Amino acid sequence: MKKLFFISISALLFFGIFSKELMAQEQPMAQRITLQYGSHREGKRMDAEMQRWREYGLGQFIHWGVYAIPGGHWEGKSYNGAAEWIRSWSEKSGAPAGWQKTYDNLYKQFNPTDFDAKAWARQAKDMGAKYVIFTTKHHDGFCLWPSKYTGYTIKNTPFKKDIVKEVVDAYDAEGIDVYLYFSIIDWNHPGYSSGIPKAEKDSLAYEDFKQFTRNQLIELLTNYPSAKGLWFDGSWDAAWIEQAAWTDELEKELRAFRPGLIIGSRFRADEYGKRHFDSNGVLMGDYEQGWERKLPSTIEQTKGNDWDCVMTIPPNQWGYNSDWSSSYIKTPYDLIAMLLQANSLNGNFVINFGPDGKGRIRPEEGDIAKQIGEWMRVNSEAVYGVTYAELPKPDYGYYTKKGNKLYLTVFNKPVNNIIRVAMAKTAEQKPSKAYFLADKKDLKLVSHNIGLDRDNNLYYDITLPDDFSSDMPFVIVIDLDEAAKKDQGNYRDALT
Ligand code: FHN
């Protein structure tokens, strides 16, 4: 492996592809190096399962586990990090004495008597989520299903019941697709290591851990056959990155085991340690999973790939944190703006929820879900199954498109009440009608050539009613019509 690594590094240096700019780009075929464990696909997956994924628009993430008991605080002390990471709190950074031992025994009190998977699923459905990503196992290694490969599971808590099964069944019943989140980090497994094992006994232990990981993944796919995909996390560990050959095999095995399975770009690295995109800049996995708590602002940044953005409601807390008092909490308005930004650039947007130790979704999150749901009930046509509209982003908000309908979700209402849509004179489709999505009321639509020098656009002015006001974003539907092309003759370019 080392020798291969050395030769490969030389090859990379020879081709000059260690330059940052070049690495960010997909390499032209002629300049690509041969990779054994890089991406195995050119272009997007076009099968029905992936097409369904592409149309979700909005999803829900749930981070839940033993960490919900402390909720970021213990014995009057507060952990200064993401609540789901609290097990890694050290005494040096203020943890109560014996913290990790305390944490490792917390599962004995995990008894979420208020957990009601059906209520969660109904709430997600009301919010408009089309898929859920559920943490079967986070970095602490605690399994919310009764894995037969470890004792650190729900089975050995006072609660006992298989939580993953309850979630899968409840969400399936609501028609919400389930994706199983799985962290390859496991602080509970004796063979787990973040760094590359050096001593022989550690390497052997890591081999055990690899087998354990593989077994758990097959177990999850076996136990929950309706799950549509695996959502991986934690694959940044040096030890895992070094396993390019093995992880590549494992991915093939998982895909063969469950045809149609969806796996993002956060599972494995290629033989040069490149993650998400291989050393030729080609996406590894079915969609890009690198947009965590961030969004692209241009279509170029998405490199034409499928992608999802996962987003927390507070700044960076995925698991339950009992104290939100000093954090900015994103409003439904903020989240809807992010949702539309994602959808307008071909991405899905996934909002995270962190239930408490009793299994309750906190009231603030419930409220946010409810308000987003109210908005979605009126406007979801601009969210589900839409694509990038191939138009520059308008200052008013975001465009999305489906068939011959262009949706403009307006966040900035112009002071003169006239929304001016610019379209290239050469565009094949032209606006023929505009109306509010909410009540289908027609809006006045007038086209102009406003006579700017060397301007390649035509302008379509949509007038909002004088008495119209809205404290939430609203959607204007613009019907696009081939026949309207004939109108082009009515406009003249400006003379110079
Ligand atoms: O470390 C985790 C974090 O706790 C959380 O699970 C997020 C969700 O995408 N993933 C990791 C950080 O990238």
Coordinates of C-alpha atoms and ligand atoms in Angstrom, one line a residue:
M1 CA 0.0 0.0 0.0
K2 CA 2.8 2.4 1.0
K3 CA 4.7 1.8 -2.3
L4 CA 1.6 2.3 -4.3
F5 CA 1.0 5.5 -2.4
F6 CA 4.5 6.8 -3.2
I7 CA 4.2 6.0 -6.9
S8 CA 0.8 7.5 -7.0
I9 CA 2.0 10.7 -5.2
S10 CA 4.7 11.0 -7.8
A11 CA 2.2 10.5 -10.6
L12 CA 0.0 13.2 -9.1
L13 CA 2.9 15.6 -8.8
F14 CA 4.0 14.8 -12.4
F15 CA 0.6 15.6 -13.7
G16 CA 0.5 18.7 -11.5
I17 CA -2.9 17.8 -10.2
F18 CA -2.1 18.6 -6.6
S19 CA -2.9 22.2 -7.4
K20 CA -6.0 23.2 -5.4
E21 CA -7.8 24.8 -8.4
L22 CA -7.3 21.7 -10.5
M23 CA -8.3 19.3 -7.8
A24 CA -11.6 21.1 -7.5
Q25 CA -12.4 20.4 -11.1
E26 CA -13.4 17.2 -12.8
Q27 CA -10.3 16.3 -14.9
P28 CA -10.8 16.0 -18.6
M29 CA -10.6 12.3 -19.7
A30 CA -7.2 12.7 -21.3
Q31 CA -5.7 14.0 -18.1
R32 CA -7.1 11.5 -15.7
I33 CA -4.9 9.1 -13.8
T34 CA -5.9 5.5 -13.4
L35 CA -7.7 4.9 -10.1
Q36 CA -8.7 1.5 -8.7
Y37 CA -10.9 2.8 -5.9
G38 CA -12.1 6.0 -7.3
S39 CA -15.6 6.8 -8.6
H40 CA -17.1 3.9 -10.7
R41 CA -19.6 6.1 -12.5
E42 CA -19.6 8.9 -15.0
G43 CA -22.4 11.4 -14.6
K44 CA -25.6 11.1 -12.6
R45 CA -27.5 8.0 -11.6
M46 CA -30.7 8.0 -13.7
D47 CA -32.6 5.1 -12.2
A48 CA -36.1 5.4 -10.6
E49 CA -34.8 5.3 -7.1
M50 CA -32.4 8.2 -7.7
Q51 CA -35.0 10.1 -9.6
R52 CA -37.3 9.8 -6.6
W53 CA -34.5 11.1 -4.4
R54 CA -34.0 14.0 -6.7
E55 CA -37.6 15.0 -6.3
Y56 CA -37.8 15.1 -2.5
G57 CA -37.0 18.8 -2.1
L58 CA -37.4 18.8 1.7
G59 CA -36.3 16.2 4.3
Q60 CA -36.0 15.8 8.0
F61 CA -32.9 14.7 9.9
I62 CA -33.2 13.2 13.4
H63 CA -30.2 13.0 15.8
W64 CA -31.2 10.9 18.7
G65 CA -29.3 8.7 21.2
V66 CA -28.0 8.5 24.7
Y67 CA -26.5 12.0 24.4
A68 CA -30.1 13.3 24.6
I69 CA -30.1 12.5 28.3
P70 CA -27.4 15.1 29.3
G71 CA -28.5 17.4 26.5
G72 CA -25.2 19.3 26.6
H73 CA -25.0 19.7 30.4
W74 CA -24.1 17.6 33.4
E75 CA -23.9 18.3 37.1
G76 CA -24.3 22.0 36.5
K77 CA -21.4 22.1 33.9
S78 CA -21.9 22.8 30.2
Y79 CA -20.1 21.2 27.4
N80 CA -18.8 23.7 24.9
G81 CA -19.5 21.7 21.7
A82 CA -22.3 20.0 19.8
A83 CA -24.4 18.1 22.3
E84 CA -24.2 14.8 20.5
W85 CA -20.4 14.9 20.9
I86 CA -20.6 15.2 24.7
R87 CA -19.0 11.9 25.4
S88 CA -15.7 13.3 24.1
W89 CA -15.8 16.0 26.8
S90 CA -12.5 15.9 28.7
E91 CA -11.9 16.8 32.3
K92 CA -9.3 19.2 31.0
S93 CA -12.0 21.1 29.3
G94 CA -14.3 21.2 32.3
A95 CA -16.1 17.8 32.3
P96 CA -17.2 16.4 35.6
A97 CA -14.8 13.8 37.1
G98 CA -15.1 10.4 35.5
W99 CA -17.3 11.8 32.7
Q100 CA -16.6 9.2 30.1
K101 CA -17.4 6.3 32.5
T102 CA -20.6 8.2 33.5
Y103 CA -21.5 8.6 29.8
D104 CA -20.8 4.9 29.0
N105 CA -23.3 3.9 31.7
L106 CA -26.0 6.4 30.7
Y107 CA -27.7 3.9 28.4
K108 CA -28.8 2.1 31.5
Q109 CA -31.2 5.0 32.1
F110 CA -32.3 5.5 28.5
N111 CA -36.0 5.1 28.8
P112 CA -37.8 7.5 26.4
T113 CA -41.3 6.8 27.6
D114 CA -42.7 9.7 25.6
F115 CA -41.3 8.4 22.4
D116 CA -44.0 8.2 19.8
A117 CA -42.7 7.4 16.3
K118 CA -46.1 7.8 14.8
A119 CA -46.4 11.4 16.2
W120 CA -42.9 12.2 14.8
A121 CA -43.8 10.9 11.4
R122 CA -47.1 12.8 11.4
Q123 CA -45.2 16.0 12.3
A124 CA -42.7 15.4 9.6
K125 CA -45.4 14.8 7.1
D126 CA -47.2 17.9 8.1
M127 CA -44.0 19.8 7.7
G128 CA -43.8 18.5 4.1
A129 CA -40.7 16.3 4.5
K130 CA -40.5 13.6 1.8
Y131 CA -37.6 11.7 3.5
V132 CA -36.0 11.3 6.9
I133 CA -32.4 10.5 7.8
F134 CA -32.4 8.8 11.2
T135 CA -29.3 8.2 13.4
T136 CA -29.1 4.5 13.9
K137 CA -25.7 4.9 15.6
H138 CA -23.7 8.1 16.2
H139 CA -20.1 8.4 17.1
D140 CA -20.6 7.1 20.6
G141 CA -21.4 3.7 19.2
F142 CA -24.8 3.3 20.9
C143 CA -27.2 1.4 18.6
L144 CA -30.9 2.4 18.5
W145 CA -31.6 -1.1 17.1
P146 CA -30.9 -4.4 18.9
S147 CA -27.7 -5.2 17.0
K148 CA -26.5 -8.7 17.7
Y149 CA -22.9 -7.6 17.3
T150 CA -22.6 -5.5 20.5
G151 CA -24.3 -5.2 23.8
Y152 CA -24.3 -1.4 23.6
T153 CA -27.8 -1.2 22.2
I154 CA -31.3 -0.2 22.9
K155 CA -32.1 -3.8 23.9
N156 CA -30.0 -3.4 27.0
T157 CA -31.8 -0.2 28.1
P158 CA -34.9 -0.1 30.3
F159 CA -36.8 0.8 27.1
K160 CA -35.7 -2.3 25.2
K161 CA -37.9 -1.8 22.1
D162 CA -36.3 -1.5 18.6
I163 CA -36.4 2.2 18.0
V164 CA -35.1 2.0 14.4
K165 CA -38.0 -0.4 13.6
E166 CA -40.6 1.9 15.1
V167 CA -39.2 4.9 13.2
V168 CA -39.0 3.0 9.9
D169 CA -42.5 1.6 10.3
A170 CA -44.1 4.9 11.3
Y171 CA -42.4 6.9 8.5
D172 CA -43.1 4.2 5.9
A173 CA -46.8 4.4 6.9
E174 CA -46.8 8.2 6.2
G175 CA -45.1 7.6 2.9
I176 CA -41.8 9.3 4.0
D177 CA -38.7 7.5 2.7
V178 CA -36.2 6.4 5.4
Y179 CA -32.4 6.7 5.2
L180 CA -30.3 5.2 7.9
Y181 CA -27.6 7.4 9.3
F182 CA -24.6 5.4 10.3
S183 CA -21.4 6.8 11.8
I184 CA -18.3 4.7 11.0
I185 CA -16.8 6.2 14.1
D186 CA -17.5 4.0 17.2
W187 CA -16.0 5.2 20.5
N188 CA -17.5 2.1 22.1
H189 CA -15.8 -0.6 20.0
P190 CA -12.4 -1.7 21.4
G191 CA -10.9 -2.1 17.9
Y192 CA -12.0 1.3 16.7
S193 CA -9.2 3.8 16.0
S194 CA -9.3 7.3 14.5
G195 CA -5.5 7.3 13.6
I196 CA -3.9 4.6 11.5
P197 CA -3.1 1.7 13.9
K198 CA 0.7 1.2 14.2
A199 CA 1.2 -1.7 16.5
E200 CA 0.3 -5.2 15.2
K201 CA -2.2 -5.8 18.0
D202 CA -4.0 -2.5 17.1
S203 CA -4.1 -3.4 13.4
L204 CA -5.6 -6.7 14.3
A205 CA -8.2 -5.0 16.5
Y206 CA -9.0 -2.6 13.7
E207 CA -9.6 -5.7 11.4
D208 CA -12.2 -6.8 14.0
F209 CA -13.7 -3.4 13.9
K210 CA -14.0 -3.5 10.1
Q211 CA -15.7 -6.8 10.2
F212 CA -18.1 -5.5 13.0
T213 CA -18.9 -2.4 10.8
R214 CA -19.6 -4.6 7.8
N215 CA -21.8 -6.9 9.9
Q216 CA -23.8 -4.0 11.3
L217 CA -24.4 -2.5 7.9
I218 CA -25.6 -5.8 6.5
E219 CA -27.7 -6.3 9.6
L220 CA -29.4 -2.8 9.1
L221 CA -30.2 -3.6 5.5
T222 CA -31.5 -7.0 6.5
N223 CA -33.7 -5.8 9.4
Y224 CA -35.1 -2.7 7.6
P225 CA -35.5 -3.7 4.0
S226 CA -37.7 -0.7 3.2
A227 CA -34.9 1.8 3.9
K228 CA -33.9 3.6 0.7
G229 CA -30.3 4.4 1.6
L230 CA -27.5 4.7 4.0
W231 CA -26.3 8.1 5.1
F232 CA -22.7 7.8 6.3
D233 CA -20.8 10.0 8.7
G234 CA -17.4 10.1 10.3
S235 CA -15.4 8.9 7.3
W236 CA -12.7 11.5 7.8
D237 CA -10.7 9.3 10.2
A238 CA -7.1 8.6 8.9
A239 CA -7.6 4.9 9.7
W240 CA -10.8 4.7 7.6
I241 CA -9.3 6.7 4.7
E242 CA -6.5 4.2 4.5
Q243 CA -9.0 1.4 3.8
A244 CA -9.7 2.4 0.2
A245 CA -9.6 -1.1 -1.2
W246 CA -11.7 -2.6 1.6
T247 CA -14.3 0.2 1.7
D248 CA -14.7 0.0 -2.1
E249 CA -15.4 -3.7 -1.8
L250 CA -17.8 -3.1 1.0
E251 CA -19.7 -0.4 -0.9
K252 CA -20.0 -2.9 -3.8
E253 CA -21.3 -5.5 -1.4
L254 CA -23.9 -3.2 0.1
R255 CA -25.1 -2.2 -3.4
A256 CA -25.3 -5.8 -4.5
F257 CA -27.1 -6.7 -1.4
R258 CA -29.8 -4.0 -1.9
P259 CA -30.1 -3.0 -5.6
G260 CA -31.1 0.6 -5.9
L261 CA -29.5 1.6 -2.5
I262 CA -28.6 5.2 -2.3
I263 CA -25.2 6.1 -0.7
G264 CA -23.8 9.7 -0.7
S265 CA -20.2 10.8 -1.1
R266 CA -19.3 10.5 2.5
F267 CA -18.5 6.8 2.7
R268 CA -15.1 6.1 1.4
A269 CA -11.8 7.6 0.1
D270 CA -9.9 6.7 -3.0
E271 CA -6.4 5.2 -2.9
Y272 CA -4.9 8.8 -2.5
G273 CA -7.1 9.6 0.4
K274 CA -9.5 11.9 -1.6
R275 CA -13.0 12.0 -0.2
H276 CA -16.3 13.1 -1.8
F277 CA -14.5 13.6 -5.1
D278 CA -11.8 11.2 -6.3
S279 CA -8.3 12.2 -7.4
N280 CA -9.8 12.9 -10.9
G281 CA -12.4 15.2 -9.4
V282 CA -15.2 12.8 -10.0
L283 CA -18.0 12.5 -7.4
M284 CA -17.8 9.3 -5.3
G285 CA -21.3 8.1 -4.4
D286 CA -24.7 8.9 -5.7
Y287 CA -24.9 12.6 -4.5
E288 CA -22.6 15.1 -2.9
Q289 CA -22.8 15.0 0.8
G290 CA -20.4 17.8 1.6
W291 CA -23.0 20.6 2.0
E292 CA -23.4 20.4 5.7
R293 CA -24.7 23.6 7.3
K294 CA -23.7 25.4 4.1
L295 CA -25.2 26.0 0.7
P296 CA -23.8 26.7 -2.7
S297 CA -24.7 30.0 -4.1
T298 CA -24.1 29.2 -7.8
I299 CA -24.9 26.2 -10.0
E300 CA -21.2 26.0 -10.9
Q301 CA -20.4 25.2 -7.3
T302 CA -22.6 22.1 -7.5
K303 CA -20.6 20.9 -10.5
G304 CA -23.7 19.5 -12.0
N305 CA -24.1 16.8 -9.2
D306 CA -27.0 15.8 -7.1
W307 CA -26.5 17.1 -3.5
D308 CA -28.3 17.6 -0.2
C309 CA -27.8 20.2 2.5
V310 CA -28.3 19.1 6.1
M311 CA -29.0 22.0 8.4
T312 CA -29.3 22.5 12.2
I313 CA -31.8 24.9 13.7
P314 CA -29.4 26.3 16.2
P315 CA -25.9 27.1 15.0
N316 CA -24.2 23.6 15.4
Q317 CA -26.2 21.4 17.6
W318 CA -27.6 18.2 16.1
G319 CA -28.5 16.2 19.3
Y320 CA -30.7 17.7 22.0
N321 CA -29.3 20.6 23.8
S322 CA -31.4 21.7 26.7
D323 CA -30.2 25.3 26.6
W324 CA -30.9 27.2 23.5
S325 CA -31.0 30.5 25.3
S326 CA -27.8 32.0 24.0
S327 CA -28.0 30.6 20.5
Y328 CA -29.5 32.1 17.4
I329 CA -32.4 29.9 16.4
K330 CA -33.2 29.9 12.7
T331 CA -36.7 31.0 12.0
P332 CA -39.1 29.3 9.6
Y333 CA -38.4 32.2 7.3
D334 CA -34.7 31.6 7.4
L335 CA -35.2 27.9 6.8
I336 CA -37.6 28.4 3.9
A337 CA -35.1 30.8 2.3
M338 CA -32.4 28.1 2.6
L339 CA -34.9 25.5 1.3
L340 CA -35.5 27.5 -1.8
Q341 CA -31.8 28.3 -2.3
A342 CA -31.1 24.6 -2.3
N343 CA -34.0 23.7 -4.6
S344 CA -33.2 26.4 -7.0
L345 CA -29.7 24.8 -7.4
N346 CA -30.9 21.2 -7.7
G347 CA -30.4 20.3 -4.1
N348 CA -32.5 18.8 -1.3
F349 CA -32.7 20.6 2.0
V350 CA -32.8 18.6 5.2
I351 CA -33.8 20.2 8.6
N352 CA -32.4 18.5 11.7
F353 CA -34.4 17.8 14.9
G354 CA -33.0 16.6 18.2
P355 CA -35.5 15.0 20.5
D356 CA -34.9 15.0 24.2
G357 CA -34.1 12.0 26.5
K358 CA -37.7 11.2 26.9
G359 CA -38.4 11.1 23.2
R360 CA -40.1 14.5 22.9
I361 CA -39.4 16.8 20.0
R362 CA -38.9 20.2 21.7
P363 CA -41.8 22.7 21.4
E364 CA -39.6 25.2 19.5
E365 CA -38.8 22.6 16.9
G366 CA -42.5 21.5 16.8
D367 CA -43.5 25.1 16.2
I368 CA -40.9 25.6 13.4
A369 CA -42.1 22.3 11.7
K370 CA -45.7 23.5 12.0
Q371 CA -45.0 26.9 10.4
I372 CA -42.9 25.4 7.6
G373 CA -45.8 22.9 7.0
E374 CA -48.3 25.8 6.8
W375 CA -46.1 27.4 4.1
M376 CA -45.5 24.1 2.3
R377 CA -49.2 23.3 2.1
V378 CA -49.7 26.4 0.0
N379 CA -46.4 26.5 -1.9
S380 CA -44.9 23.0 -2.1
E381 CA -45.4 22.9 -5.9
A382 CA -42.4 25.3 -6.0
V383 CA -40.3 22.8 -4.0
Y384 CA -41.1 19.2 -5.0
G385 CA -39.7 17.8 -8.2
V386 CA -38.3 21.1 -9.4
T387 CA -35.0 21.8 -11.0
Y388 CA -32.6 24.7 -11.6
A389 CA -34.4 27.1 -13.9
E390 CA -31.3 28.0 -16.0
L391 CA -31.8 31.7 -15.3
P392 CA -29.6 34.0 -13.3
K393 CA -30.8 34.3 -9.7
P394 CA -33.3 37.2 -9.4
D395 CA -32.9 39.8 -6.6
Y396 CA -36.6 39.1 -5.6
G397 CA -35.9 35.5 -4.4
Y398 CA -35.4 32.2 -6.1
Y399 CA -36.5 30.5 -9.3
T400 CA -37.4 26.8 -9.5
K401 CA -38.8 25.1 -12.6
K402 CA -41.0 22.1 -13.4
G403 CA -42.0 21.4 -17.0
N404 CA -43.3 24.6 -18.5
K405 CA -43.9 26.3 -15.2
L406 CA -41.4 28.7 -13.7
Y407 CA -41.8 29.4 -10.0
L408 CA -40.6 32.6 -8.5
T409 CA -40.5 32.4 -4.7
V410 CA -40.4 36.1 -3.7
F411 CA -38.6 37.1 -0.5
N412 CA -38.0 40.7 -1.5
K413 CA -41.1 42.5 -2.7
P414 CA -40.2 45.5 -4.9
V415 CA -41.4 48.9 -3.6
N416 CA -43.1 49.6 -6.9
N417 CA -45.0 46.3 -6.8
I418 CA -43.6 45.4 -10.2
I419 CA -41.6 42.2 -10.5
R420 CA -39.5 42.3 -13.6
V421 CA -38.4 38.9 -15.0
A422 CA -35.5 39.1 -17.5
M423 CA -35.3 36.4 -20.2
A424 CA -32.9 36.0 -23.1
K425 CA -34.4 37.1 -26.4
T426 CA -33.2 33.7 -27.7
A427 CA -35.0 31.7 -25.0
E428 CA -37.2 29.0 -26.4
Q429 CA -40.0 29.5 -23.9
K430 CA -41.5 32.8 -23.0
P431 CA -43.9 33.8 -20.1
S432 CA -47.5 33.7 -21.2
K433 CA -49.3 34.0 -17.9
A434 CA -48.5 34.8 -14.3
Y435 CA -50.5 34.1 -11.2
F436 CA -50.1 33.6 -7.4
L437 CA -49.6 30.0 -6.5
A438 CA -51.6 30.5 -3.3
D439 CA -55.0 31.5 -4.9
K440 CA -54.3 31.1 -8.6
K441 CA -55.3 34.7 -9.1
D442 CA -54.0 36.1 -12.4
L443 CA -51.4 38.8 -12.3
K444 CA -50.9 41.5 -15.0
L445 CA -48.1 40.4 -17.2
V446 CA -46.6 42.8 -19.8
S447 CA -43.5 42.3 -21.9
H448 CA -41.0 45.0 -22.8
N449 CA -37.9 45.5 -24.7
I450 CA -36.6 48.3 -22.4
G451 CA -34.1 49.4 -25.0
L452 CA -30.8 48.9 -23.2
D453 CA -27.9 49.0 -25.5
R454 CA -26.6 45.5 -26.5
D455 CA -29.1 43.9 -24.1
N456 CA -29.9 40.3 -24.9
N457 CA -32.9 40.2 -22.7
L458 CA -36.6 40.8 -22.9
Y459 CA -38.4 41.9 -19.8
Y460 CA -41.7 40.6 -18.4
D461 CA -43.3 42.9 -15.8
I462 CA -45.6 41.2 -13.4
T463 CA -47.7 43.7 -11.4
L464 CA -48.7 42.8 -7.8
P465 CA -52.1 44.1 -6.7
D466 CA -51.8 47.5 -4.8
D467 CA -53.3 46.0 -1.7
F468 CA -51.1 42.9 -1.6
S469 CA -48.8 42.3 1.3
S470 CA -47.3 39.3 2.8
D471 CA -45.1 38.6 5.8
M472 CA -43.9 35.3 4.4
P473 CA -42.3 34.5 1.1
F474 CA -44.9 34.0 -1.7
V475 CA -44.8 32.2 -5.0
I476 CA -45.6 33.5 -8.4
V477 CA -46.2 30.9 -11.1
I478 CA -45.1 31.9 -14.6
D479 CA -46.4 29.7 -17.4
L480 CA -43.9 29.4 -20.2
D481 CA -45.2 28.9 -23.6
E482 CA -43.5 28.0 -26.9
A483 CA -46.1 29.9 -28.9
A484 CA -45.2 33.2 -27.1
K485 CA -42.0 33.1 -29.1
K486 CA -43.9 34.7 -32.0
D487 CA -44.1 37.8 -29.9
Q488 CA -40.4 38.3 -30.4
G489 CA -41.1 40.2 -33.6
N490 CA -42.8 42.9 -31.5
Y491 CA -39.5 44.0 -29.9
R492 CA -36.7 45.9 -31.4
D493 CA -33.2 46.0 -30.2
A494 CA -31.9 49.4 -29.3
L495 CA -30.0 51.2 -32.1
T496 CA -26.4 52.4 -31.5
Ligands
FHN1 O1 -19.9 14.9 13.8 C1 -21.1 14.8 13.2 C2 -22.1 15.7 13.8 O2 -22.3 15.3 15.1 C3 -23.4 15.5 13.0 O3 -23.8 14.1 13.1 C4 -23.2 15.8 11.6 C5 -24.5 15.6 10.7 O4 -24.2 15.7 9.4 N1 -22.1 15.1 11.0 C6 -20.9 15.1 11.7 C7 -20.1 16.3 11.4 O5 -19.9 16.4 10.0

